[in-house]
Structure formats: structure tokens, C-alpha cells
Amino acid sequence: MALNFNRVMVKDQVLDLKKGFLGNPISIHGVCFNGKKIGSRIGVQAVMQVGFESLEISKGLENSKGVLGFDVVTEVELREKGFLGLRKTKLVCTVGPACSSLDDLEKLALGGMNVARLNMCHNTREWHKDVIRKIKKLNEEKGYCVSLMIDTEGSQIHVVDHGSPSSVKAEEGSIWYFTTEKFEGSRPFTVQANYEGFSEGIKLGDEIVIDGGMATFEVIEMVGNDLRCKCTDPGLFLPRAKLSFWREGKLIGKNYELPTLSTKDWSDIEFGISEGVDFIAMSFVNDADSVTHLKNYISTKTPKSIKVLAKIESLESLHKLEEIVEASDGIMIARGDLGVEIPLEQIPTVQEKITYICRQLNKPVVVASQLLESMTEYPTPTRAEVADVSEAVRQYADALMLSGESAIGPFGQKALSVLRMTSSRMELWSREENRQNILFQKNLGASLPDQIAEEICNSAAGMANNLGLDAIFVFTRHGQMASLISRNRPNPPIFAFTNDCSTRMALNLQWGVTPLFIDLSDDMEANTNEAIDLIKTKGLIKEGDTILVVSDIIPTSTTQTVYQSIQVKTIA
């Protein structure tokens, strides 16, 4: 059986061994392809080998030998639906007062929540700490695999709060007072602004738009720095809402001179680091430098790999989109705030563009804001909302996010169920129709060896599709090859075996990747056989299944050599 690797052969080029491979030194070894018997059946093994010298590797948290880290939700789903039935789009739920009990959090985990998001705009430090403790308890004691994300508030000049713990209905014609006065609790029709200069430059007749259009007010009187306003478009007024000013149909920009991260944000980040969260989402990112600064800061504070997501929610961030994506570990498309700064009709195309660029640059992308907004009040979504969710899945976004639907709405579990069922159905339809959108592959590696790694992963995804394989197994300590294969959006699911806890939790946000915590050795064949044996004992893989195996394990022993490799195996 001949396996054709497109574009792997490199002509008239000399490999510079000093450049290394993925940042590691290389020793001289050849490239080979061979066929091999596996068990009593004929399997095919095509191996591309790049040898490494020994080097120090920071080991992940140790796990008991022979224990396979399947989370309980994936194991049940795999038993019921098989390999190709696994959902590939990841789901993020914002945790709020409506779902913060241990019982509610477990129901969300059972319903498919991959990442729990904590919005640092709301609730107390102790409340957030309690939620983190509960999520970790579910992971450790119940066998779930839910990652933790904190979302910074950002330097928002325009944040206002009516003081009530839940949303308030703003009726048409009602008069509201926006003030910088600080007071405890709430007052009728009174809103506190968190920035004393919030009304600078505002004129009579200007409009205040709440949360991108949830409600609209017209300025009818100036009272010092305060504003008296009339509600012109009624709607829900959420606690700690964001406002924007408009004049004659144009946005009045006011928040570009403040730093991306406020003093409160830095305090929240310190809290997140101390609590061992997996992701930090930065609000109102306008350039790559702020992302790089935060990543460097985190690296000096903890050995844990905490991923930084940049939120795209301003016109300025769109102007510097590619450099922000390159600097970050992932992107969140905050469509609500973004829709305030660009015309509404541009949102769909901008979303698709951001998603595509993230795939090109191999960064996970989360589509957020107002996916199922009506479900903050009603038990069923609108058909238009379902179509919106389906479009995000069709665009191959890595993850979908619930905000108020889960945080304050009474139907958070139903909303999560809608996301799960819609994404699963859309993935199945795309596979049946063979509707893989063409991705123009960018070479991300700076050196030839890095590009070889990309070619291996591109070829692996193509082989898995063309040969109709059942699953892709990736053995990885840092997750890079699992991520590169995910970028290609293959039909079979990707199982990433790692012995690093941070890697496992980070891969929880990658499309199609099921991260598994397992003991790893330098011997790829031993890793593969052990993983297959363990999965067989659980009854999750059977004789005749075919899997593709990829490995980037780097040896810790000076006497052993490791290989970047790709194999196809038939289970005996």
C-alpha cells in the first residue's frame, strides 16, 4: 500500500541543523518510509523521522501508570455515538448567579461545557474563588474535564450600573438619571457611571446605547457632569452594562487613551494566576504589544502555561487584526461590543474573516455574544438564532460561547443543549455533504524543520479523510501537533495524549481535539500500544478500527532517539 505525502520532499535545500526543530537541537538522521505487520492483520506504517539530541523537558503532573484520562462526558458520548459522532465544536459557558451552585455546574458539565468563563466585571473575589473551587472539585472527584477562563473588565470608560442584582426593564418614555455620584444599593431610574469624565463632550440630543442596542436613551438635560435621559428604545438593562454615545448615526469614540489593562484588571490577573486558571481573556485589545506584555508577565509569575485570548471588540483591533492574532494564544470575537463600532451588516463577514485568519495562524477562535440572546428570558431560541449558531459552526469556529444565557438566564442548561445539538447536526451535515472549505495554508514555521512538522500534520489530516480512518491519535507534551492537525478540520476526531496537565486543559478549546491525560515514555511504539490497550479495555475501540498516529515526543534519555512520525494502524 503506497502512501503519498504531498509536498514533503524538499529539493535543493540544505537543512540547517543549528536552527533546530520547534526550538530544539537536531542530530543527523535519515527519513524513511516502511511497511509493517501489526498483530495478525496487515497494518501500514509510514514514518517520517527527525532525530533529536537529548534536552531538558519540564514534565507535567505525574499520573498513575496505565490510567487513561478520559473525561466522563466524552466516554459516554463515544460509547453512544462512536468516533465520528463526537462533537467537535467546543462550548464555553459564562458562570453567573443563575448557575453557580455545585449541582448546576455539574449539569452544565454533563451538558457539554468544555470551558467555564468567569466575567470579572461581576461578583466578588470570594464568589469567583468559590466557583473555581467547585469546578476543580468536579474535575478531580467526578472525572470531568472543564477548563477555567477569567475575562478581564478592561479599561472601560463607559461602564454603568443601576445597582440591582438582576436586569431591569427600561420602558419607552421613562426618564433616567446617569450620574457619577457613588452610592450603595440602587435608586429608582438612577444609573451610576464608573468614570467621572464619562459625559465629556456630550451634547443634548446625543444617544446613549446600552450593551450594543439592548436599550437606547436620548440626552435631554445636562446637570453638571451628569445626564438626564429619556428612553427611546425600550429593553433590558443589565447590571454593569456597557454604554456608547452616538451622534447623528456615528459612534463617539472616547476610550482609546487608557491602557488596555486597568489596575483592577492586574489585580484580577494576579488572582487568576494564583488560582491556576487555564485562560485569561483580555478585553478591548487594540494592539499586539499589550498581549505580548501580559504573556511575558505571566511567564515570570508561574511555570503553568496560561493561555491569553485577545477579545476583538473595537474598530482599532480590526485594523491590527493579524498582528493581534499572531501575538495571542487565541481570539474571542465579542460581537456585541464590536457591533457598536462597525455597521451591523458587516458583522457576519467580519466574523468569517476573523475565524479564517485564526485558522490560518493556528489560533483557536471563540464566537461570543448574543448567540441565543432570547433565551435569557425564554425557554426556546428564535430560528434566526439557531441559524446564527449553525453559521458559526459552518465557518469552523473552535468554540461557541454563552454569556447572559447561562450566567443570569433561567434556561442556561437548555441554551447549552441547543448549542450542543445544533453544532453536532451542522458538523454531521458538513461531513455528509463533504463541505470542507478550502484553507490557504500559511507556513507558520520560521525554519525548514518547523515547516516539516506542518507538512506532517497537513498530510495526516488529508490521509485521515481520504482513507476514511476512524480516529487520529496524537502523542504530545505541549500540544503543538494536535493543534496543527485541528487547524485542518479533519473528519475523524483527534485524541491528544499528554502527560502535561496545562496542555490538556489548553487543548480543551481546540476544535475536534479530545485531550487525554496519560503517562508517556520516550518510546512511541510503547505509547501507542499502551493507549490502544487501555482504550480497548474500556470497550471504546474494536478490532478492525483504523487509526492514524502522530507523535512529537522528545526524548529525555541521552541513549534514545525520538521521531516526528505518522502511522496508520489497524486494530487487531
XYZ file of C-alpha atoms in Angstrom:
572
model
C 0.000 0.000 0.000
C 1.606 3.254 -1.081
C 1.105 6.433 0.924
C 1.742 9.682 -0.928
C 2.909 12.635 1.158
C 2.292 15.773 -0.868
C 4.928 18.500 -0.661
C 7.011 16.783 1.996
C 10.017 16.204 -0.277
C 12.263 19.245 -0.319
C 14.562 19.714 -3.305
C 17.770 21.704 -3.480
C 17.608 22.784 0.149
C 20.113 22.141 2.896
C 18.761 21.535 6.385
C 20.436 23.912 8.820
C 20.778 21.766 11.933
C 21.710 24.780 14.022
C 18.190 26.194 13.618
C 16.713 23.154 15.301
C 13.180 21.840 15.144
C 10.402 23.552 17.131
C 13.218 25.245 19.064
C 15.146 22.014 19.833
C 18.595 20.865 18.589
C 18.671 18.183 15.873
C 21.024 15.256 15.355
C 21.611 13.718 11.938
C 19.134 11.002 10.955
C 17.507 9.996 7.723
C 13.949 9.980 6.518
C 12.374 6.590 5.964
C 9.109 5.011 4.934
C 8.306 1.378 5.702
C 5.534 -1.155 5.802
C 4.949 -3.260 8.889
C 2.745 -6.050 10.278
C 0.607 -5.215 13.271
C -0.765 -8.147 15.246
C -2.437 -10.730 12.990
C -3.554 -8.083 10.493
C -1.630 -6.116 7.961
C -1.254 -2.530 9.066
C 0.579 0.207 7.256
C 3.106 2.373 8.996
C 4.528 5.351 7.170
C 7.059 7.048 9.351
C 8.807 10.335 8.754
C 11.666 10.620 11.203
C 13.552 13.634 12.507
C 16.004 12.768 15.261
C 16.769 14.944 18.305
C 19.579 15.304 20.751
C 18.642 14.940 24.400
C 17.445 18.044 26.220
C 15.765 19.024 29.469
C 11.994 18.871 29.341
C 9.754 20.153 32.094
C 7.495 17.274 32.977
C 3.767 17.658 33.579
C 1.978 16.446 36.644
C 2.501 12.724 37.143
C -0.359 10.306 36.763
C -0.640 6.666 37.744
C 0.801 4.293 35.149
C -1.855 2.785 32.952
C -4.663 5.183 33.908
C -6.351 6.744 30.883
C -7.651 10.268 31.406
C -10.977 10.110 29.563
C -13.438 12.619 30.961
C -16.791 11.068 31.772
C -18.762 13.085 29.206
C -16.549 12.123 26.252
C -16.532 8.476 27.327
C -20.335 8.335 27.396
C -20.627 10.178 24.082
C -18.096 7.856 22.467
C -19.981 4.761 23.627
C -23.262 6.106 22.303
C -22.183 7.686 19.017
C -18.818 6.193 18.063
C -15.768 8.068 16.843
C -17.412 10.069 14.067
C -20.319 11.032 16.298
C -18.188 13.042 18.735
C -18.975 16.759 18.772
C -16.020 18.799 17.568
C -17.107 22.380 18.298
C -16.234 23.337 21.874
C -18.689 25.078 24.220
C -17.923 27.876 26.677
C -20.397 28.834 29.420
C -20.288 32.043 31.439
C -20.882 31.247 35.096
C -23.128 33.654 36.988
C -25.675 33.712 39.798
C -28.079 31.504 37.829
C -25.658 28.558 37.600
C -23.047 28.864 40.345
C -24.154 26.018 42.626
C -22.228 22.743 42.500
C -25.317 20.952 41.186
C -25.888 23.476 38.378
C -22.223 23.449 37.395
C -22.264 19.659 37.163
C -25.365 19.810 34.965
C -23.542 22.195 32.628
C -20.502 19.890 32.600
C -22.741 16.929 31.781
C -24.383 19.027 29.079
C -21.095 19.541 27.262
C -19.458 22.615 28.822
C -15.760 22.473 27.928
C -14.714 25.809 29.431
C -16.221 27.750 32.344
C -15.842 31.516 31.925
C -15.790 33.940 34.852
C -16.555 37.559 33.931
C -14.518 39.700 36.321
C -16.905 42.621 35.731
C -19.378 40.940 38.050
C -19.492 39.370 41.518
C -16.927 39.369 44.329
C -13.473 37.837 44.559
C -14.748 35.269 47.061
C -17.604 34.334 44.743
C -15.178 33.687 41.871
C -12.892 31.699 44.158
C -15.808 29.538 45.238
C -16.799 28.792 41.620
C -13.200 27.863 40.741
C -13.074 25.520 43.720
C -16.301 23.827 42.611
C -15.098 23.343 39.018
C -11.838 21.823 40.217
C -13.767 19.564 42.585
C -15.903 18.279 39.696
C -12.777 17.605 37.644
C -10.893 15.848 40.428
C -13.690 13.907 42.092
C -16.221 13.291 39.333
C -13.941 12.840 36.314
C -14.924 15.892 34.262
C -12.522 17.959 32.189
C -13.671 21.596 32.347
C -11.108 24.341 31.824
C -11.266 27.703 33.615
C -11.200 31.133 31.987
C -11.282 34.573 33.542
C -12.331 37.553 31.422
C -10.903 40.944 32.388
C -13.099 44.016 32.585
C -10.727 46.210 30.595
C -10.241 49.958 30.808
C -13.839 50.768 30.042
C -14.685 54.431 30.435
C -18.288 53.570 29.710
C -19.486 51.080 32.299
C -22.678 51.899 34.160
C -24.625 50.115 36.872
C -28.206 50.552 38.020
C -27.408 48.813 41.316
C -29.917 45.979 41.086
C -28.594 42.401 41.173
C -30.513 41.419 38.024
C -31.669 43.053 34.809
C -34.094 45.996 34.859
C -36.664 46.778 32.162
C -36.268 50.236 30.622
C -39.684 51.343 29.342
C -40.170 53.705 26.408
C -40.536 57.331 27.524
C -39.188 56.695 31.035
C -36.716 59.271 32.379
C -33.369 58.061 33.741
C -30.561 59.877 35.556
C -26.944 58.936 34.693
C -24.630 60.146 37.462
C -21.041 59.857 38.672
C -22.213 60.028 42.291
C -21.209 56.966 44.278
C -23.823 55.322 46.471
C -24.649 51.904 47.863
C -27.534 49.817 46.560
C -29.932 51.125 43.947
C -32.156 54.125 43.354
C -35.190 54.207 41.046
C -34.300 55.204 37.482
C -30.746 56.097 38.525
C -27.562 54.759 36.912
C -24.004 55.088 38.243
C -21.171 55.717 35.794
C -17.783 54.328 36.838
C -15.762 57.128 35.191
C -16.151 60.748 36.267
C -15.492 62.132 32.802
C -17.981 59.828 31.085
C -20.100 62.743 29.808
C -17.264 64.933 28.489
C -18.052 66.250 25.016
C -21.640 65.008 25.068
C -24.380 67.305 23.758
C -28.151 67.479 24.024
C -29.758 65.105 21.545
C -26.883 62.595 21.634
C -27.901 58.978 22.143
C -26.753 56.519 24.798
C -26.820 52.916 23.540
C -26.735 50.208 26.226
C -24.872 46.938 25.551
C -24.795 47.414 21.809
C -28.519 48.017 21.452
C -30.290 46.401 24.398
C -31.835 49.825 25.128
C -31.363 53.390 23.862
C -31.669 56.766 25.622
C -31.652 60.357 24.368
C -29.818 63.050 26.362
C -32.427 65.681 27.278
C -30.618 67.652 30.002
C -27.057 68.273 31.228
C -26.760 68.500 35.018
C -23.094 69.267 35.698
C -21.246 66.054 34.781
C -24.486 64.092 34.994
C -27.090 63.423 32.294
C -30.866 63.228 32.350
C -32.075 60.947 29.561
C -35.293 59.626 28.033
C -35.644 56.009 26.938
C -36.369 55.934 23.195
C -35.838 52.223 22.535
C -37.063 50.065 25.450
C -35.239 46.931 26.520
C -33.307 45.089 29.223
C -30.759 46.994 31.271
C -28.236 44.516 32.717
C -26.069 45.127 35.810
C -22.708 46.730 34.958
C -23.769 47.376 31.397
C -21.585 48.967 28.733
C -22.731 52.166 27.096
C -21.682 54.037 23.982
C -22.517 57.525 22.759
C -23.810 58.214 19.264
C -24.363 61.449 17.359
C -26.158 61.615 14.020
C -25.693 57.890 13.464
C -21.954 57.892 14.236
C -20.143 56.464 17.237
C -18.403 58.966 19.540
C -15.140 57.225 20.496
C -13.782 58.001 23.957
C -11.728 55.115 25.349
C -8.536 54.970 23.280
C -6.185 56.839 25.629
C -6.464 54.482 28.587
C -4.277 51.353 28.988
C -5.738 48.017 27.899
C -5.452 46.641 31.437
C -6.614 48.698 34.403
C -5.365 48.441 37.984
C -8.348 46.215 38.739
C -7.511 44.019 35.747
C -3.969 43.432 37.033
C -5.380 42.501 40.424
C -7.810 40.077 38.743
C -4.963 38.593 36.696
C -2.908 38.014 39.853
C -5.958 36.286 41.312
C -6.353 34.107 38.200
C -2.679 33.115 38.278
C -2.844 32.217 41.975
C -5.976 30.125 41.390
C -4.412 28.261 38.452
C -6.860 29.232 35.703
C -6.207 27.964 32.182
C -7.162 31.012 30.083
C -7.181 34.788 30.540
C -9.300 36.767 28.074
C -8.178 40.388 27.591
C -10.916 42.919 26.929
C -10.590 45.837 24.495
C -7.269 44.769 22.964
C -6.165 47.343 20.404
C -2.602 46.204 19.652
C -0.278 43.217 19.894
C 2.066 44.811 22.438
C -0.460 44.615 25.272
C -0.946 40.888 24.607
C 2.797 40.235 24.498
C 3.278 42.204 27.708
C 0.693 40.129 29.556
C 2.123 36.829 28.269
C 5.612 37.840 29.388
C 4.261 38.879 32.772
C 2.501 35.559 33.295
C 5.652 33.632 32.390
C 7.529 35.386 35.231
C 4.801 34.601 37.758
C 4.046 30.921 37.223
C 5.508 27.838 35.496
C 1.956 26.894 34.483
C 1.112 27.614 30.852
C -1.832 30.046 30.994
C -3.150 30.934 27.557
C -4.028 34.551 26.700
C -7.032 35.227 24.468
C -7.441 38.637 22.848
C -11.006 39.909 22.561
C -11.775 41.602 19.252
C -14.398 44.212 20.057
C -13.242 47.521 18.570
C -12.631 49.056 15.167
C -8.993 49.651 16.062
C -8.463 45.951 16.810
C -9.770 45.094 13.335
C -7.183 47.405 11.788
C -4.418 45.453 13.572
C -6.133 42.079 13.463
C -3.383 39.861 12.073
C -0.671 41.098 14.426
C -3.001 40.679 17.418
C -3.851 37.108 16.347
C -0.164 36.268 15.926
C 0.705 37.625 19.382
C -2.153 35.905 21.220
C -2.881 32.274 22.095
C -6.422 32.606 20.780
C -9.167 35.072 19.872
C -12.649 35.819 21.184
C -14.996 37.596 18.767
C -17.043 39.839 21.080
C -19.769 40.588 18.591
C -21.878 42.684 20.951
C -19.300 45.424 21.522
C -17.898 45.033 18.026
C -21.373 45.643 16.619
C -21.379 49.044 18.313
C -18.296 50.176 16.403
C -18.987 48.823 12.933
C -22.216 48.713 10.878
C -24.433 45.782 11.844
C -24.488 44.405 8.314
C -20.696 43.926 8.416
C -20.723 41.628 11.464
C -21.241 38.336 9.528
C -18.382 38.958 7.084
C -16.063 40.283 9.797
C -16.773 37.191 11.903
C -15.936 34.922 8.976
C -12.744 36.856 8.234
C -11.526 36.657 11.841
C -12.336 32.934 12.019
C -10.446 32.273 8.781
C -7.361 34.235 9.853
C -7.294 32.397 13.183
C -7.329 29.057 11.355
C -4.547 30.197 9.055
C -2.393 31.252 12.002
C -3.372 28.178 14.049
C -5.056 30.028 16.922
C -8.369 28.889 18.449
C -11.277 31.282 17.940
C -14.360 31.670 20.143
C -17.546 33.181 18.700
C -19.262 35.044 21.530
C -22.111 37.440 22.365
C -25.832 37.127 21.729
C -25.762 33.644 20.196
C -29.025 32.731 21.945
C -29.885 36.094 23.497
C -33.628 35.448 23.614
C -33.007 32.508 25.947
C -32.080 34.900 28.752
C -35.881 35.212 29.051
C -37.493 32.422 27.026
C -37.043 28.618 27.045
C -36.653 28.280 23.272
C -34.433 30.240 20.868
C -35.557 32.057 17.759
C -34.990 30.245 14.477
C -32.714 33.085 13.427
C -30.503 32.430 16.463
C -30.235 28.748 15.562
C -29.239 29.767 12.041
C -26.605 32.105 13.517
C -25.143 29.269 15.606
C -25.140 26.985 12.556
C -23.256 29.589 10.533
C -20.519 29.856 13.174
C -20.173 26.055 13.110
C -20.098 26.068 9.314
C -17.254 28.565 9.458
C -15.354 26.033 11.636
C -15.050 28.250 14.710
C -13.293 26.373 17.502
C -15.823 27.292 20.168
C -19.199 28.921 20.834
C -19.889 30.894 23.992
C -22.929 31.551 26.145
C -22.933 34.825 28.104
C -26.075 36.040 29.860
C -27.941 32.959 28.633
C -26.139 30.825 31.220
C -24.986 33.473 33.709
C -28.316 35.114 34.557
C -30.924 33.368 32.434
C -33.249 30.725 33.889
C -32.719 28.387 30.922
C -28.931 28.061 30.809
C -28.935 24.272 30.534
C -31.460 24.398 27.704
C -29.370 27.021 25.910
C -26.309 24.773 26.221
C -28.344 21.871 24.858
C -29.315 23.995 21.835
C -25.653 24.764 21.141
C -24.684 21.105 21.521
C -27.428 19.720 19.279
C -27.106 22.437 16.633
C -23.321 22.156 16.375
C -23.440 18.337 16.233
C -26.068 18.385 13.498
C -24.226 21.011 11.468
C -20.945 19.094 11.741
C -22.673 15.920 10.510
C -24.256 17.767 7.589
C -20.950 19.332 6.578
C -19.262 15.924 6.662
C -22.042 14.213 4.689
C -22.017 16.970 2.087
C -18.212 16.987 2.095
C -18.337 20.724 2.585
C -14.779 21.371 3.729
C -13.980 24.999 2.986
C -10.592 25.433 1.364
C -7.962 26.835 3.719
C -4.991 28.585 2.174
C -2.217 27.145 4.309
C 0.311 29.602 5.646
C 3.726 28.272 6.553
C 3.994 29.207 10.216
C 7.433 27.778 10.933
C 10.453 30.047 10.626
C 12.780 27.157 9.741
C 12.565 24.194 7.396
C 12.174 21.686 10.277
C 9.203 23.649 11.602
C 7.648 23.548 8.154
C 8.196 19.781 8.050
C 6.087 19.490 11.207
C 3.312 21.425 9.489
C 3.517 19.225 6.395
C 3.268 16.099 8.544
C 0.118 17.452 10.181
C -1.398 18.625 6.890
C -0.719 15.219 5.389
C -2.088 13.450 8.451
C -5.411 15.277 8.187
C -5.629 14.585 4.445
C -4.808 10.915 4.914
C -7.380 10.534 7.665
C -10.076 11.947 5.383
C -9.027 10.173 2.197
C -8.600 6.767 3.831
C -11.788 7.088 5.882
C -9.979 6.412 9.153
C -11.799 6.213 12.471
C -9.629 8.406 14.675
C -6.371 10.334 14.944
C -4.107 9.694 17.945
C -1.542 12.392 18.803
C 1.100 11.862 21.481
C 2.305 15.266 22.618
C 3.748 17.039 25.622
C 2.962 20.596 24.551
C 0.053 20.153 22.137
C 1.538 21.709 19.026
C 0.926 18.861 16.591
C -2.587 18.280 17.913
C -3.280 21.957 17.256
C -1.784 21.835 13.753
C -3.934 18.838 12.832
C -7.014 20.541 14.280
C -6.342 23.522 12.010
C -7.115 21.263 9.030
C -10.533 20.294 10.481
C -10.306 16.557 9.650
C -13.394 14.319 9.721
C -12.132 11.848 12.379
C -11.817 13.050 15.978
C -8.378 13.911 17.352
C -7.323 12.266 20.620
C -4.373 14.125 22.153
C -2.473 12.037 24.716
C -0.333 14.146 27.042
C 1.276 13.943 30.454
C 1.125 17.712 30.962
C -1.961 18.993 32.777
C -1.694 22.525 31.334
C -1.532 21.116 27.813
C -4.621 19.025 28.416
C -6.668 21.964 29.681
C -5.465 24.272 26.883
C -6.429 21.740 24.195
C -9.956 21.793 25.610
C -10.566 24.857 23.428
C -9.284 23.318 20.170
C -11.762 22.156 17.533
C -12.121 18.385 17.353
C -9.486 17.628 19.999
C -10.215 15.346 22.961
C -7.281 15.781 25.380
C -6.385 12.744 27.484
C -4.064 12.675 30.490
C -1.773 9.628 30.334
C 1.715 8.528 31.306
C 4.140 8.933 28.370
C 7.535 7.422 27.640
C 10.170 8.189 25.012
C 9.166 5.056 23.081
C 6.459 5.969 20.589
C 5.535 2.374 19.839
C 5.121 1.666 23.544
C 2.948 4.782 23.961
C 0.758 3.751 21.048
C 0.303 0.154 22.160
C -0.418 1.179 25.751
C -3.023 3.744 24.695
C -4.741 1.272 22.367
C -4.764 -1.434 25.044
C -6.255 0.924 27.616
C -8.979 2.127 25.255
C -9.746 -1.472 24.286
C -10.203 -2.415 27.934
C -12.840 0.312 28.174
C -14.557 -1.109 25.103
C -14.184 2.157 23.188
C -12.213 0.770 20.260
C -12.692 -2.532 18.484
C -10.981 -4.917 16.119
C -10.862 -3.573 12.581
C -10.868 0.115 13.550
C -8.160 2.079 11.791
C -6.337 4.936 13.440
C -3.699 7.408 12.365
C -0.928 8.007 14.899
C 1.225 11.138 15.133
C 3.871 11.866 17.760
C 6.147 14.746 18.720
C 7.517 13.238 21.934
C 11.032 14.489 22.648
C 13.348 12.056 24.466
C 14.562 12.743 27.982
C 17.175 9.981 27.730
C 20.547 10.524 26.062
C 20.521 6.995 24.690
C 17.184 7.141 22.889
C 16.099 8.819 19.705
C 12.591 10.146 19.078
C 10.909 10.667 15.748
C 8.361 13.042 14.371
C 6.210 10.389 12.829
C 2.944 9.484 11.182
C 1.491 5.977 11.142
C -1.690 4.231 10.078
C -2.665 1.229 12.205
C -5.436 -1.317 12.014
C -6.545 -2.590 15.414
C -6.054 -6.344 15.780
